Amino acid sequence: MAERETRTEASRLTARGMVTRDRILRAAADLMHVKGVAATTLDHVRAASATSKSQLYRHFPDKELLVSQVIELQATELIERQRQQLERLNSLRGLERWRDALVQRNALRGGAYGCPLGSLASELVDGDDEVRLAFAGHFGEWLGLLVRGLTRMRDSGTLRPDADPDKLATSLMAALQGGYLLAQTSRDVTPMKVALDMAIDHVKLYAVKSRSGESVL
């Protein structure tokens, strides 16, 4: 219901109002990613977005609504980036390119702040079952992209018939999220790359071997 009301309200905004709303939302997303949800106040958001109190409260009358919209923004943009890579995944080299893109993106901030979606989840999932289910849906969509990519690899003969795409995808996602956390605490993406390398090495155990004994890439 709240989401439907938010969409209805957004549809009534002028072009200028949409720009202001987007500026507020993106400022909030950046602050919550860097500072955390609990440490981010509406006053912080107002200052970072260069908006007045009346503008802020017109679009987001309370922090709960703002947080829910930040979750949707982060999830939508992250999953779209993942979709662009994983919808074409059909090889071990493609899996390595996926790893490289994630590590390189995280290296832009020296490994700080963690996964945009995972960091929010770690703060919020225990407080509200509806929020937990929303995160479960977002991570499920992300995981599904990996599962489908690995399934294509199995069906095309890159992976053996006994490879389990669901289990392999879960191991990759677990390595990724653990790697994000280790990179965040050390301010170094090396542990993230190591974790993903180990998970990909596990996938390679199921690679079909060519006559020369090398894995089919």
Short mmCIF file of C-alpha atoms in Angstrom, two decimals:
data_model
loop_
_atom_site.label_atom_id
_atom_site.label_comp_id
_atom_site.label_asym_id
_atom_site.label_seq_id
_atom_site.Cartn_x
_atom_site.Cartn_y
_atom_site.Cartn_z
CA MET A 1 0.00 0.00 0.00
CA ALA A 2 2.73 2.49 0.97
CA GLU A 3 4.66 1.69 -2.21
CA ARG A 4 1.55 2.25 -4.36
CA GLU A 5 0.89 5.58 -2.62
CA THR A 6 4.51 6.61 -3.22
CA ARG A 7 4.20 5.85 -6.93
CA THR A 8 0.92 7.79 -7.11
CA GLU A 9 2.48 10.78 -5.38
CA ALA A 10 5.52 10.66 -7.66
CA SER A 11 3.26 10.65 -10.73
CA ARG A 12 1.81 13.98 -9.61
CA LEU A 13 5.17 15.73 -9.39
CA THR A 14 6.32 18.37 -11.82
CA ALA A 15 9.58 17.91 -13.70
CA ARG A 16 11.29 20.18 -11.17
CA GLY A 17 9.72 18.23 -8.32
CA MET A 18 11.04 14.96 -9.75
CA VAL A 19 14.54 16.42 -9.98
CA THR A 20 14.36 17.59 -6.37
CA ARG A 21 13.04 14.24 -5.17
CA ASP A 22 15.77 12.37 -7.02
CA ARG A 23 18.45 14.68 -5.58
CA ILE A 24 17.17 14.05 -2.05
CA LEU A 25 16.98 10.31 -2.59
CA ARG A 26 20.49 10.01 -4.03
CA ALA A 27 21.97 12.18 -1.29
CA ALA A 28 20.29 9.94 1.28
CA ALA A 29 21.56 6.80 -0.47
CA ASP A 30 25.15 8.09 -0.45
CA LEU A 31 24.96 9.12 3.20
CA MET A 32 23.40 5.85 4.34
CA HIS A 33 25.97 3.85 2.42
CA VAL A 34 28.88 5.76 3.96
CA LYS A 35 27.56 6.65 7.44
CA GLY A 36 24.96 3.94 7.92
CA VAL A 37 21.20 4.27 8.22
CA ALA A 38 21.09 4.90 11.95
CA ALA A 39 23.70 7.66 11.82
CA THR A 40 22.02 9.46 8.91
CA THR A 41 19.44 12.03 9.98
CA LEU A 42 16.95 13.97 7.88
CA ASP A 43 18.96 17.10 8.66
CA HIS A 44 22.04 15.43 7.16
CA VAL A 45 20.03 14.59 4.04
CA ARG A 46 18.64 18.10 3.80
CA ALA A 47 22.11 19.62 3.98
CA ALA A 48 23.65 17.15 1.52
CA SER A 49 20.85 17.62 -1.00
CA ALA A 50 20.74 21.42 -0.59
CA THR A 51 17.00 21.41 0.03
CA SER A 52 14.79 23.24 2.50
CA LYS A 53 12.88 21.50 5.26
CA SER A 54 9.62 22.07 3.41
CA GLN A 55 11.02 20.49 0.24
CA LEU A 56 12.40 17.50 2.13
CA TYR A 57 9.20 16.82 4.07
CA ARG A 58 7.03 17.34 1.01
CA HIS A 59 8.73 14.40 -0.67
CA PHE A 60 9.67 12.33 2.38
CA PRO A 61 7.55 13.14 5.45
CA ASP A 62 9.43 10.63 7.60
CA LYS A 63 12.70 8.70 7.64
CA GLU A 64 10.97 5.33 7.28
CA LEU A 65 9.66 6.26 3.84
CA LEU A 66 13.04 7.65 2.82
CA VAL A 67 14.84 4.48 3.92
CA SER A 68 12.41 2.27 2.01
CA GLN A 69 12.99 4.29 -1.14
CA VAL A 70 16.77 4.18 -0.67
CA ILE A 71 16.55 0.38 -0.47
CA GLU A 72 14.58 0.28 -3.72
CA LEU A 73 17.00 2.66 -5.44
CA GLN A 74 20.10 0.72 -4.38
CA ALA A 75 18.53 -2.62 -5.26
CA THR A 76 17.26 -1.45 -8.66
CA GLU A 77 20.57 0.06 -9.74
CA LEU A 78 22.75 -2.75 -8.38
CA ILE A 79 20.65 -5.51 -9.94
CA GLU A 80 20.53 -3.67 -13.27
CA ARG A 81 24.35 -3.54 -13.31
CA GLN A 82 24.45 -7.23 -12.46
CA ARG A 83 21.87 -8.04 -15.11
CA GLN A 84 24.00 -6.40 -17.80
CA GLN A 85 26.86 -8.77 -16.95
CA LEU A 86 25.14 -11.94 -15.82
CA GLU A 87 22.47 -12.21 -18.52
CA ARG A 88 25.35 -12.90 -20.92
CA LEU A 89 27.26 -15.23 -18.60
CA ASN A 90 28.05 -18.48 -20.43
CA SER A 91 31.73 -19.23 -19.72
CA LEU A 92 34.35 -19.45 -17.00
CA ARG A 93 36.05 -16.39 -18.45
CA GLY A 94 32.75 -14.56 -18.21
CA LEU A 95 32.61 -15.48 -14.52
CA GLU A 96 36.11 -14.08 -14.07
CA ARG A 97 35.12 -10.86 -15.85
CA TRP A 98 32.15 -10.58 -13.46
CA ARG A 99 34.57 -10.94 -10.53
CA ASP A 100 36.93 -8.32 -11.97
CA ALA A 101 34.12 -5.79 -12.46
CA LEU A 102 32.95 -6.19 -8.86
CA VAL A 103 36.44 -5.93 -7.38
CA GLN A 104 37.40 -2.96 -9.55
CA ARG A 105 34.22 -1.08 -8.66
CA ASN A 106 34.80 -1.68 -4.95
CA ALA A 107 38.45 -0.61 -5.32
CA LEU A 108 37.28 2.88 -6.32
CA ARG A 109 36.59 3.50 -2.63
CA GLY A 110 39.48 1.44 -1.35
CA GLY A 111 37.13 -1.35 -0.37
CA ALA A 112 35.28 0.88 2.09
CA TYR A 113 31.56 0.76 2.90
CA GLY A 114 30.77 -2.72 1.60
CA CYS A 115 28.00 -3.88 -0.70
CA PRO A 116 25.41 -1.14 -1.27
CA LEU A 117 22.59 -3.61 -0.66
CA GLY A 118 24.30 -5.86 1.88
CA SER A 119 25.30 -2.93 4.10
CA LEU A 120 21.69 -1.77 4.30
CA ALA A 121 20.50 -5.31 4.97
CA SER A 122 22.93 -5.80 7.85
CA GLU A 123 21.39 -2.80 9.62
CA LEU A 124 17.74 -3.29 8.82
CA VAL A 125 16.66 -6.91 8.39
CA ASP A 126 16.29 -7.73 12.09
CA GLY A 127 13.97 -4.83 12.85
CA ASP A 128 11.09 -5.41 10.44
CA ASP A 129 9.90 -8.63 8.80
CA GLU A 130 8.50 -6.76 5.80
CA VAL A 131 11.89 -5.16 5.21
CA ARG A 132 13.58 -8.54 5.61
CA LEU A 133 11.32 -10.03 2.95
CA ALA A 134 12.06 -7.12 0.62
CA PHE A 135 15.81 -7.75 0.96
CA ALA A 136 15.25 -11.48 0.48
CA GLY A 137 13.48 -10.70 -2.78
CA HIS A 138 16.27 -8.44 -4.01
CA PHE A 139 19.01 -10.92 -3.14
CA GLY A 140 16.91 -13.70 -4.65
CA GLU A 141 16.74 -11.79 -7.92
CA TRP A 142 20.51 -11.27 -7.88
CA LEU A 143 21.11 -14.92 -7.05
CA GLY A 144 18.74 -15.95 -9.81
CA LEU A 145 20.91 -14.16 -12.38
CA LEU A 146 23.89 -16.25 -11.26
CA VAL A 147 21.85 -19.45 -11.25
CA ARG A 148 20.68 -18.88 -14.82
CA GLY A 149 24.21 -18.09 -15.99
CA LEU A 150 25.60 -21.24 -14.41
CA THR A 151 22.72 -23.25 -15.83
CA ARG A 152 23.61 -22.00 -19.32
CA MET A 153 27.19 -23.08 -18.69
CA ARG A 154 26.04 -26.55 -17.67
CA ASP A 155 23.58 -26.88 -20.56
CA SER A 156 26.20 -25.79 -23.09
CA GLY A 157 28.72 -28.34 -21.86
CA THR A 158 31.08 -25.91 -20.11
CA LEU A 159 30.17 -27.50 -16.76
CA ARG A 160 29.52 -31.16 -16.09
CA PRO A 161 25.93 -32.44 -15.88
CA ASP A 162 26.33 -33.03 -12.12
CA ALA A 163 27.07 -29.32 -11.47
CA ASP A 164 24.34 -27.80 -9.26
CA PRO A 165 23.78 -24.17 -10.38
CA ASP A 166 21.82 -23.30 -7.23
CA LYS A 167 24.55 -24.47 -4.86
CA LEU A 168 27.34 -22.94 -6.95
CA ALA A 169 25.51 -19.62 -7.17
CA THR A 170 24.97 -19.61 -3.41
CA SER A 171 28.67 -20.23 -2.81
CA LEU A 172 29.59 -17.36 -5.15
CA MET A 173 27.15 -14.99 -3.45
CA ALA A 174 28.38 -15.99 0.02
CA ALA A 175 31.99 -15.43 -1.06
CA LEU A 176 31.06 -12.06 -2.54
CA GLN A 177 29.25 -10.77 0.53
CA GLY A 178 31.95 -12.08 2.88
CA GLY A 179 34.57 -10.53 0.62
CA TYR A 180 32.80 -7.18 0.76
CA LEU A 181 32.89 -7.29 4.56
CA LEU A 182 36.57 -8.22 4.73
CA ALA A 183 37.43 -5.49 2.22
CA GLN A 184 35.43 -3.00 4.27
CA THR A 185 37.20 -3.80 7.52
CA SER A 186 40.69 -3.87 5.99
CA ARG A 187 40.14 -1.03 3.46
CA ASP A 188 41.70 -3.39 0.92
CA VAL A 189 39.94 -5.29 -1.87
CA THR A 190 42.49 -8.14 -1.81
CA PRO A 191 40.44 -10.34 0.57
CA MET A 192 37.39 -9.82 -1.62
CA LYS A 193 39.28 -10.98 -4.71
CA VAL A 194 40.70 -13.98 -2.84
CA ALA A 195 37.22 -15.01 -1.63
CA LEU A 196 35.79 -14.77 -5.14
CA ASP A 197 38.79 -16.58 -6.63
CA MET A 198 38.26 -19.49 -4.25
CA ALA A 199 34.54 -19.65 -5.09
CA ILE A 200 35.28 -19.57 -8.82
CA ASP A 201 37.93 -22.27 -8.35
CA HIS A 202 35.17 -24.40 -6.83
CA VAL A 203 33.04 -23.84 -9.94
CA LYS A 204 36.02 -24.85 -12.09
CA LEU A 205 36.08 -28.25 -10.38
CA TYR A 206 32.94 -28.98 -12.40
CA ALA A 207 34.41 -27.76 -15.70
CA VAL A 208 34.36 -30.20 -18.59
CA LYS A 209 37.89 -31.07 -19.65
CA SER A 210 39.04 -30.95 -23.25
CA ARG A 211 41.06 -33.78 -24.75
CA SER A 212 44.22 -31.91 -23.74
CA GLY A 213 43.03 -31.99 -20.13
CA GLU A 214 42.32 -28.24 -19.94
CA SER A 215 39.04 -26.78 -18.76
CA VAL A 216 36.58 -25.63 -21.41
CA LEU A 217 36.56 -21.83 -21.01
#
